[in-house]
Amino acid sequence: MATPKQVEEEDDSSLPFVSRRSPIVCCHAAVATSQPLASSIGLDLLRKGANAADAAVAIAAALAVTEPCSTGLGGDMFCLYYDKGTVSCVNGSGKSPKALTLERLETVYPDGSGGVNVEQFRDSPLSVTVPGAAAGWEAVWQRHGSGKFSFAELLEPAAVLAEEGFPVAPVTAYHGRAGMSQITQWLRDDESAPLAKSGTLQTPPSPGDIVVNPDLARVLRELGREGATKGFYQSATGRAIAEIVQKHGGCLTVDDLVAHTTTFPVPVAVEYRGCQLWQVPPNGQGIAGLIAL
């Protein structure tokens, strides 16, 4: 994948804006995301009586539609939830496939000294882990939701965005262009890439282009209606994920997907300048920030 610096060197006008924002001050609730469409969905739900967990699930789904380069159903999720003085964790990250052993990696990607060539492995089909986001969203809704909304109702605003189309934001277009080669290397000439303009592989969307993703709308609705196990991991979506990974040399299976579980670890924290700062413990990356502080 091209780095942001490489993209900038290719085209200095990739991000032709400079902005400054003052702090947002409010009395009842706030939503902070990198995408205004996602923020508006969260605010709308809060006005209808949702709590923070309800809004967070709906927002995560909306970001999966509008910013797939940042988050999505093909990846993981981590959640810190504060309620009545208590901070709790949801770890929605997936495991490696059962068939992926160290011996297999040392054979397929040897580094010449009996170990694994990490550079070759990192972007290979063997590095694909179980996508934990679907079950993680459901777990947040089940454990912390207000009880006023069904799982399907929380995912429906994102499904509408995917079905009716949305304008691509400048930063999303920037990173989409940087990562398009990483997507297209796995596709045949007759296949189209997600978020590719006019369904072509060579032209990623520009800022303001309208992108429609009816397949993702269908997946989100099935997930909301049937739940994570039946509506995602055991469904045609789960089978498609396993089949495409295996087609390119990976070893992820439907059994790996179905065996996935969300965990609820005890959060870790440090005190910094009079503030208590919390993070999800490893395998979450947040502990690096706590160590730095």
XYZ file of C-alpha atoms in Angstrom, residues 18-252:
235
model
C -6.662 23.383 5.949
C -9.090 23.548 8.838
C -9.146 24.524 12.496
C -11.896 23.696 14.935
C -12.770 25.115 18.318
C -13.816 22.756 21.126
C -17.417 21.562 21.074
C -19.287 22.357 24.284
C -22.683 20.843 25.000
C -25.003 19.898 27.853
C -26.582 16.540 27.072
C -24.584 14.412 24.643
C -21.822 14.533 22.058
C -20.757 12.372 19.158
C -17.221 12.460 17.753
C -16.335 10.663 14.535
C -14.252 11.344 11.455
C -17.351 11.366 9.222
C -20.267 13.834 9.626
C -22.772 11.368 8.154
C -21.905 8.861 10.878
C -22.036 11.525 13.586
C -25.489 12.635 12.430
C -26.780 9.057 12.686
C -25.546 8.827 16.269
C -27.063 12.172 17.238
C -30.386 11.246 15.664
C -30.540 8.051 17.723
C -29.632 9.880 20.929
C -32.495 12.306 20.328
C -34.826 9.306 19.986
C -33.835 7.925 23.392
C -30.844 5.734 22.543
C -27.951 5.439 24.938
C -24.248 5.643 24.128
C -23.974 1.923 23.310
C -26.874 2.043 20.846
C -25.403 5.094 19.148
C -21.902 3.610 19.022
C -23.098 0.483 17.203
C -25.035 2.526 14.652
C -22.063 4.841 14.158
C -19.613 1.960 13.690
C -21.870 0.483 11.009
C -22.138 3.857 9.273
C -18.357 4.223 9.258
C -18.078 0.733 7.788
C -20.080 2.082 4.850
C -18.537 5.528 4.453
C -14.944 4.838 5.575
C -14.102 1.222 4.761
C -10.424 2.171 4.744
C -10.717 2.895 8.478
C -13.192 0.374 9.841
C -15.488 -2.331 8.569
C -17.161 -5.697 8.881
C -13.992 -7.343 7.589
C -12.040 -6.207 10.625
C -12.151 -6.052 14.403
C -13.557 -3.738 17.055
C -12.664 -2.710 20.597
C -14.933 -0.860 23.000
C -14.513 0.931 26.313
C -17.845 1.617 28.004
C -18.364 3.847 31.036
C -21.477 3.503 33.155
C -22.115 4.665 36.716
C -18.463 4.937 37.659
C -17.364 1.662 36.064
C -15.297 1.205 32.897
C -15.716 -2.086 31.045
C -14.268 -3.597 27.867
C -15.536 -5.409 24.819
C -12.829 -7.105 22.743
C -14.241 -7.957 19.325
C -11.018 -9.060 17.677
C -10.763 -12.328 15.793
C -8.273 -15.155 16.118
C -5.981 -16.646 13.513
C -7.325 -19.655 11.565
C -6.983 -22.988 13.327
C -4.918 -24.394 10.444
C -2.358 -21.573 10.635
C 0.662 -22.940 12.468
C 4.117 -21.501 12.973
C 5.559 -24.456 11.082
C 3.353 -23.643 8.102
C 4.472 -20.026 8.069
C 8.139 -20.996 8.339
C 7.659 -23.214 5.285
C 5.636 -20.783 3.137
C 7.455 -17.569 4.117
C 10.955 -18.548 5.323
C 13.329 -15.769 6.277
C 16.448 -17.858 5.589
C 17.340 -18.352 9.235
C 14.597 -20.720 10.365
C 12.025 -18.008 11.087
C 9.206 -16.235 9.232
C 9.612 -13.446 6.687
C 7.277 -10.949 8.341
C 7.122 -8.596 5.360
C 5.862 -11.348 3.058
C 3.433 -12.737 5.631
C 1.923 -9.406 6.681
C 0.051 -8.694 3.436
C -0.588 -12.311 2.474
C -3.887 -14.268 2.553
C -2.464 -16.325 5.428
C -2.494 -13.212 7.614
C -6.292 -12.876 7.405
C -7.917 -13.392 10.814
C -11.556 -13.901 11.769
C -13.453 -10.595 11.381
C -14.723 -9.934 14.885
C -16.611 -6.679 14.294
C -20.004 -8.249 13.554
C -20.133 -10.193 16.821
C -18.525 -7.297 18.700
C -21.236 -4.854 17.641
C -23.876 -7.352 18.681
C -22.176 -7.867 22.056
C -22.107 -4.114 22.771
C -25.820 -3.895 21.933
C -26.698 -6.941 24.058
C -24.582 -6.021 27.077
C -24.907 -2.238 27.196
C -27.792 -1.223 24.917
C -30.823 0.663 26.191
C -33.264 -2.069 25.179
C -35.282 0.459 23.168
C -33.906 -0.541 19.775
C -33.423 -3.862 18.014
C -30.068 -4.741 16.511
C -31.645 -4.382 13.062
C -32.871 -0.879 13.877
C -29.354 0.202 14.847
C -27.850 -1.088 11.581
C -30.619 0.193 9.308
C -29.340 3.808 8.963
C -26.009 2.456 7.698
C -27.817 0.107 5.314
C -29.759 3.057 3.913
C -26.516 4.964 3.341
C -25.101 1.989 1.422
C -28.295 1.428 -0.564
C -29.083 5.038 -1.492
C -25.492 6.211 -1.849
C -23.286 8.698 -0.039
C -20.772 11.382 -1.058
C -17.165 10.351 -0.520
C -15.312 12.565 1.934
C -11.921 14.065 0.946
C -9.861 12.081 3.478
C -11.645 8.844 2.546
C -10.933 9.461 -1.144
C -7.295 10.161 -0.307
C -6.777 6.918 1.596
C -8.944 4.981 -0.833
C -6.637 5.961 -3.661
C -3.568 5.086 -1.587
C -4.923 1.621 -0.844
C -6.577 0.762 -4.154
C -3.616 -1.290 -5.386
C -3.854 -3.456 -2.291
C -7.476 -4.219 -3.194
C -7.116 -4.691 -6.927
C -4.194 -7.135 -6.739
C -6.663 -9.813 -5.584
C -9.339 -9.164 -8.223
C -9.872 -10.482 -11.725
C -10.319 -8.071 -14.626
C -14.077 -8.707 -14.665
C -14.495 -7.914 -10.959
C -15.088 -4.478 -9.506
C -13.500 -3.039 -6.408
C -15.413 -1.612 -3.444
C -15.545 2.178 -3.575
C -14.261 2.237 -7.149
C -15.750 4.963 -9.324
C -18.182 3.687 -11.959
C -17.376 0.093 -10.990
C -13.917 0.211 -12.566
C -10.725 -0.914 -10.894
C -8.461 1.819 -12.187
C -10.314 4.880 -10.920
C -10.951 5.226 -7.190
C -13.584 7.794 -6.170
C -12.825 11.478 -5.916
C -14.141 13.725 -3.132
C -17.856 14.262 -3.608
C -18.422 11.227 -5.832
C -21.581 9.301 -4.921
C -20.898 5.667 -4.050
C -23.643 3.048 -3.835
C -22.995 -0.329 -2.215
C -26.190 -2.457 -2.325
C -24.301 -5.634 -1.403
C -23.145 -4.102 1.868
C -26.702 -2.902 2.547
C -27.907 -6.495 2.162
C -25.174 -7.830 4.467
C -25.953 -5.252 7.166
C -29.666 -6.039 7.085
C -29.085 -9.772 7.283
C -26.710 -9.233 10.210
C -29.267 -7.075 12.010
C -32.166 -9.420 11.321
C -30.496 -12.773 12.053
C -27.680 -11.838 14.448
C -23.945 -12.319 14.068
C -23.737 -16.126 14.098
C -26.602 -16.968 11.756
C -26.679 -13.700 9.812
C -22.950 -13.288 9.193
C -20.563 -16.100 10.141
C -22.792 -19.006 9.072
C -24.441 -17.144 6.194
C -23.560 -16.732 2.534
C -21.396 -13.801 3.628
C -19.274 -15.990 5.888
C -18.954 -18.650 3.213
C -17.899 -16.018 0.662
C -15.224 -14.686 3.030
C -13.772 -18.148 3.611
C -13.920 -19.090 -0.067
C -12.126 -15.977 -1.333
C -9.384 -16.248 1.315
C -8.792 -19.913 0.450
C -8.883 -19.138 -3.275
C -5.828 -16.933 -2.840
C -3.902 -19.302 -0.585
C -5.194 -18.525 2.897
C -6.572 -21.060 5.351
C -9.539 -19.301 6.986
